[in-house]
Short mmCIF file of N, CA and C in Angstrom, two decimals:
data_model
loop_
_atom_site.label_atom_id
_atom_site.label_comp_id
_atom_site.label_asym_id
_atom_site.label_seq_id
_atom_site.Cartn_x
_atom_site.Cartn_y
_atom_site.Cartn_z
N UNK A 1 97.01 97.24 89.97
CA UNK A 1 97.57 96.98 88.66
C UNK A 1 98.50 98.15 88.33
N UNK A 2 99.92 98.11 88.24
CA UNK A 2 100.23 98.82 87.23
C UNK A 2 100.30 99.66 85.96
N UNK A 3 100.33 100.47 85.69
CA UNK A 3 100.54 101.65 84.39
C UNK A 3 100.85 100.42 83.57
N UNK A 4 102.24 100.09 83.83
CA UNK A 4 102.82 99.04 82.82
C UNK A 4 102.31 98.32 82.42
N UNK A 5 101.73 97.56 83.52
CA UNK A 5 100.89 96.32 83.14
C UNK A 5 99.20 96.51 82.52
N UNK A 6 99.01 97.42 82.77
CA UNK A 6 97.99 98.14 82.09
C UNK A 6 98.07 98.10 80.55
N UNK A 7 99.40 98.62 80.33
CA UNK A 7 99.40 99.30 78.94
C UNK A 7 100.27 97.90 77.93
N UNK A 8 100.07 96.90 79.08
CA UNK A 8 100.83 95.75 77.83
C UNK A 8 99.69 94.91 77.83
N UNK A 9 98.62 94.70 78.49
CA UNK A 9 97.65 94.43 78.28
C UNK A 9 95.96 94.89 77.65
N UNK A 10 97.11 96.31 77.24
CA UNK A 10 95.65 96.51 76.34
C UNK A 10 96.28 97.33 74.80
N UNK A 11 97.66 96.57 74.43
CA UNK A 11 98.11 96.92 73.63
C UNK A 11 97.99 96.47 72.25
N UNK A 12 97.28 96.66 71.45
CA UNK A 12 96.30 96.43 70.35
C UNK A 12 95.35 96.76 70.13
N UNK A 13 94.16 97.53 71.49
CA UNK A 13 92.64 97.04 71.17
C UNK A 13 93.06 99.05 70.60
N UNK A 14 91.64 99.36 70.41
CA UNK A 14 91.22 100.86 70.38
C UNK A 14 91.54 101.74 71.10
N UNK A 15 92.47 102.54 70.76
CA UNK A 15 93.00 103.80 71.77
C UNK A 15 91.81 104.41 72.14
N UNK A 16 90.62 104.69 71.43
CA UNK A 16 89.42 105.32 71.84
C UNK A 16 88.31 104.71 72.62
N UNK A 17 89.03 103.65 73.03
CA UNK A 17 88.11 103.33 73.94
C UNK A 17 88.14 104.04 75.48
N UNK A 18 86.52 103.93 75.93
CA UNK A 18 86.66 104.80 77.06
C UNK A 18 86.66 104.36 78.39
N UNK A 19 87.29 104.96 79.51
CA UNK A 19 87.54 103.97 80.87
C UNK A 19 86.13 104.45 81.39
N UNK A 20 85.61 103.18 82.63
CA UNK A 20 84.79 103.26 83.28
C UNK A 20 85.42 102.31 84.71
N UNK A 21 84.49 102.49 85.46
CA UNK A 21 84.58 101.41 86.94
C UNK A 21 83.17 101.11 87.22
N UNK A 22 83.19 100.23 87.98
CA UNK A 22 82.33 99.76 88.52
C UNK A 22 82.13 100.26 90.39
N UNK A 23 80.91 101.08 90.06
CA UNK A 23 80.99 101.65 91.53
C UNK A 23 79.84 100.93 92.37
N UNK A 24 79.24 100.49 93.49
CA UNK A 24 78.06 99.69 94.15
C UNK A 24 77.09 99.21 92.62
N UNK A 25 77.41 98.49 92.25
CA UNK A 25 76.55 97.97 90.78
C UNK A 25 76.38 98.83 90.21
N UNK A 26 76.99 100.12 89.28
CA UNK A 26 76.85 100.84 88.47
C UNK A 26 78.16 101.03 87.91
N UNK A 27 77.65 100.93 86.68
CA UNK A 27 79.34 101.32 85.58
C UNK A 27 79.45 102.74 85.55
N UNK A 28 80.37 103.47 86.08
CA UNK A 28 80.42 104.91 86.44
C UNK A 28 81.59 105.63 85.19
N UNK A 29 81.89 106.31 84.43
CA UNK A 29 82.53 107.08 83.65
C UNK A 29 83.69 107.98 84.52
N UNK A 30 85.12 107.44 83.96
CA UNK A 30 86.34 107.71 85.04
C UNK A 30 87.11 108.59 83.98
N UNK A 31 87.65 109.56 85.03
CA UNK A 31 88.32 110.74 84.46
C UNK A 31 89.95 110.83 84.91
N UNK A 32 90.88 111.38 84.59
CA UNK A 32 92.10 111.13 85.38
C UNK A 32 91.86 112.42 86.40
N UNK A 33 92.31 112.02 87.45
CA UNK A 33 92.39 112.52 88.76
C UNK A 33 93.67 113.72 88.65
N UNK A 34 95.30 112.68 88.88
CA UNK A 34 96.41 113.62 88.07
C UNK A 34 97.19 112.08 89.38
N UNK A 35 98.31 112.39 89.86
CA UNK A 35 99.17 110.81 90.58
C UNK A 35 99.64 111.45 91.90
N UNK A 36 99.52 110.65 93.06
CA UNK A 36 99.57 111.34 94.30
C UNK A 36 100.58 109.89 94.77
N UNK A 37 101.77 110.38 95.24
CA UNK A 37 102.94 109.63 95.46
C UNK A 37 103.38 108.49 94.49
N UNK A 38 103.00 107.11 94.91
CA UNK A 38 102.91 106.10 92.82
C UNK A 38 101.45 105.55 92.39
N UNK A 39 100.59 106.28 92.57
CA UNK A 39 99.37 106.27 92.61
C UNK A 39 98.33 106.87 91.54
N UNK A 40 98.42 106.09 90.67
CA UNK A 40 97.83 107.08 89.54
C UNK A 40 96.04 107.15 89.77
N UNK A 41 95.66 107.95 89.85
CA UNK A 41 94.28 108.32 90.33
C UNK A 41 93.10 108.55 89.32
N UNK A 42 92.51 108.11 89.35
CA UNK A 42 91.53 108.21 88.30
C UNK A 42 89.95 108.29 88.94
N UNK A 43 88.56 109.49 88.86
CA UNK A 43 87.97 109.46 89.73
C UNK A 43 86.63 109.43 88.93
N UNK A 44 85.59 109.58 89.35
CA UNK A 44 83.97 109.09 88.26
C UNK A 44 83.95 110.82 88.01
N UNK A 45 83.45 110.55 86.43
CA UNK A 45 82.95 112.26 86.26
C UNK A 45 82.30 112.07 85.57
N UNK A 46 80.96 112.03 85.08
CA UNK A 46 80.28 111.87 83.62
C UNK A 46 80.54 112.97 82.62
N UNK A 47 81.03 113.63 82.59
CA UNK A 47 81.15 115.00 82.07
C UNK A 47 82.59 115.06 81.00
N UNK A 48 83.72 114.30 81.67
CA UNK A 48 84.90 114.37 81.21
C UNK A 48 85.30 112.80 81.04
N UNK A 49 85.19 111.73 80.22
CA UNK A 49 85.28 110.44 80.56
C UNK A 49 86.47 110.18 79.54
N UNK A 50 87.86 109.65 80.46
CA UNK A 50 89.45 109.37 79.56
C UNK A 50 89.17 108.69 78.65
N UNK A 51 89.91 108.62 78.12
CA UNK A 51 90.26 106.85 76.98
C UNK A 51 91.79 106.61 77.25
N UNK A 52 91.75 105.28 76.53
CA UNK A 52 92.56 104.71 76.44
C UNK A 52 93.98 104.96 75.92
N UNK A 53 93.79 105.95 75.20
CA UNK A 53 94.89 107.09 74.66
C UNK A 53 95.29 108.11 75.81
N UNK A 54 94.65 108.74 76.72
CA UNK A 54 95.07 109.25 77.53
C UNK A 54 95.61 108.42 78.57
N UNK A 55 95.52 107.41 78.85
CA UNK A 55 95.66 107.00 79.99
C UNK A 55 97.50 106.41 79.18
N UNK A 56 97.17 105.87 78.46
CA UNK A 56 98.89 105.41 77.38
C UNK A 56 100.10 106.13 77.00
N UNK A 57 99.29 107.28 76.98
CA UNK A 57 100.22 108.22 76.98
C UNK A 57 100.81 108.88 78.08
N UNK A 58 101.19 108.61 79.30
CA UNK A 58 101.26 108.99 80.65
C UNK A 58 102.67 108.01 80.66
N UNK A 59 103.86 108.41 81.15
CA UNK A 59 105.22 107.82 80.72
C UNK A 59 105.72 107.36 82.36
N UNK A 60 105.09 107.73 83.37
CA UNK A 60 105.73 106.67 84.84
C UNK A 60 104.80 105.40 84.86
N UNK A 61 105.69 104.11 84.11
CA UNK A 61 105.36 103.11 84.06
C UNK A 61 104.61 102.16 85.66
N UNK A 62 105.35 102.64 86.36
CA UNK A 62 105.57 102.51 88.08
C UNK A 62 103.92 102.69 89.00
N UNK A 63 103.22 103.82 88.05
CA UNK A 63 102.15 103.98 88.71
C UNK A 63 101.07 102.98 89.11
N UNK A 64 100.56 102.73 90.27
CA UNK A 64 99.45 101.95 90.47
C UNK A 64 98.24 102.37 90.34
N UNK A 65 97.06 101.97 89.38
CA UNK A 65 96.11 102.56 89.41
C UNK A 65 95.07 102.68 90.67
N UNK A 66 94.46 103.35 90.33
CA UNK A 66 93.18 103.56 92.02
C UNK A 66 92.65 104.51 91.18
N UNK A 67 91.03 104.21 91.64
CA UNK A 67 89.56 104.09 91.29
C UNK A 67 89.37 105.37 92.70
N UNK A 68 89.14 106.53 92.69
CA UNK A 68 88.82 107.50 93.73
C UNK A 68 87.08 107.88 93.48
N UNK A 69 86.17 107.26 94.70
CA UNK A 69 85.02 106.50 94.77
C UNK A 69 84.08 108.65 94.89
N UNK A 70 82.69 108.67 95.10
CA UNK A 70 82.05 109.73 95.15
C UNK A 70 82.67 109.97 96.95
N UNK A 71 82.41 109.09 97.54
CA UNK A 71 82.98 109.35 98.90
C UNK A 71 84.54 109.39 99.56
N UNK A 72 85.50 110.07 98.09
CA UNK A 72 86.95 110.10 98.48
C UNK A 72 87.46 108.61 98.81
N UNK A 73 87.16 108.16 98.73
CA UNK A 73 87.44 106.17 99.00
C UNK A 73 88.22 106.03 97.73
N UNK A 74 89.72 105.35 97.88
CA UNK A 74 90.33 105.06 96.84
C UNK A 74 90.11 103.47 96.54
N UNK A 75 90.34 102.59 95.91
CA UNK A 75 90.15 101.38 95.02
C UNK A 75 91.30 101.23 94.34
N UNK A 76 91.67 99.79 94.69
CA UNK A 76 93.04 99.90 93.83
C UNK A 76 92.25 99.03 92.99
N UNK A 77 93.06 98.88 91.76
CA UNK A 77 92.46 98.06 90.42
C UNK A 77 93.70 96.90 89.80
N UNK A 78 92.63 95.94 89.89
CA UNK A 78 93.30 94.33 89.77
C UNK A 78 93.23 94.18 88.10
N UNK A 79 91.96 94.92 87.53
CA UNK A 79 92.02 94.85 85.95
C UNK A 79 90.69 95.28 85.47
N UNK A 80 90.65 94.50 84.59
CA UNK A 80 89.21 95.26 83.72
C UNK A 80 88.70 94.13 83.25
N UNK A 81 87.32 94.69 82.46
CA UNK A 81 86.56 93.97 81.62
C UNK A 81 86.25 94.70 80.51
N UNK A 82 86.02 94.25 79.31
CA UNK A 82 85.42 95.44 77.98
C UNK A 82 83.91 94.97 78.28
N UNK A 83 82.96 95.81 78.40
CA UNK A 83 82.06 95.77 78.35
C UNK A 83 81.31 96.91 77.53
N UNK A 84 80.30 96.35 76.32
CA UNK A 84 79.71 97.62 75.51
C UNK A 84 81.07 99.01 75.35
N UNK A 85 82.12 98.31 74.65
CA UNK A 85 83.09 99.31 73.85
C UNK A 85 83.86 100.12 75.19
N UNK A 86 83.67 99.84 76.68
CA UNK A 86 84.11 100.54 77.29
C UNK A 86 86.03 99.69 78.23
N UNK A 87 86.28 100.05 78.47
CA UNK A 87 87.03 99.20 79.54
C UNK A 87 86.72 99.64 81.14
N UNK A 88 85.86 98.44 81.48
CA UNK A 88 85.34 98.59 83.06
C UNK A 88 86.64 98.37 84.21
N UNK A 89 87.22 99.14 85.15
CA UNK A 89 88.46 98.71 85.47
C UNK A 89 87.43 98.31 86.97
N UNK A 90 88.06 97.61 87.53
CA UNK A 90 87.66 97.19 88.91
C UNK A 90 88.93 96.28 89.47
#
């Protein structure tokens, strides 16, 4: 999925909402990584978990998101779900 397409599809809900993924059946808490060629990276941290404001505010429309797994394994991301106030990207 696209930055772009990201950010026109979640344009209305709560900037404070917070990103998550879905890692082997667990909703894991995703942090931004930083963008490695058009690759915007985003990786599990419980500690530091983005929102939706950070991720909107990031201006290379171009970027593709990817999910960077506990085992360096990247995930590209087709979209999300809101689940319990969060946006689950998978």
């Amino acid at each position: 999925m696209l930055l772009a397409d990201f950010k026109l599809s979640t344009a209305g809900m709560p900037i404070d909402r917070l990103l998550a993924a879905r890692v082997d059946d667990d909703v894991v808490p995703l942090r931004l990584v930083g963008t490695d060629n058009d690759q915007l990276v985003l990786g599990t941290d419980v500690d530091r978990q983005v929102t939706l404001s950070d991720v909107i505010a990031l201006e290379d429309n171009n970027l593709n998101l990817v999910v960077r797994d506990d085992a360096q394994q990247l995930h590209p991301v087709f979209g999300y779900r809101v689940v319990a106030e969060q946006l689950v990207l998978g």
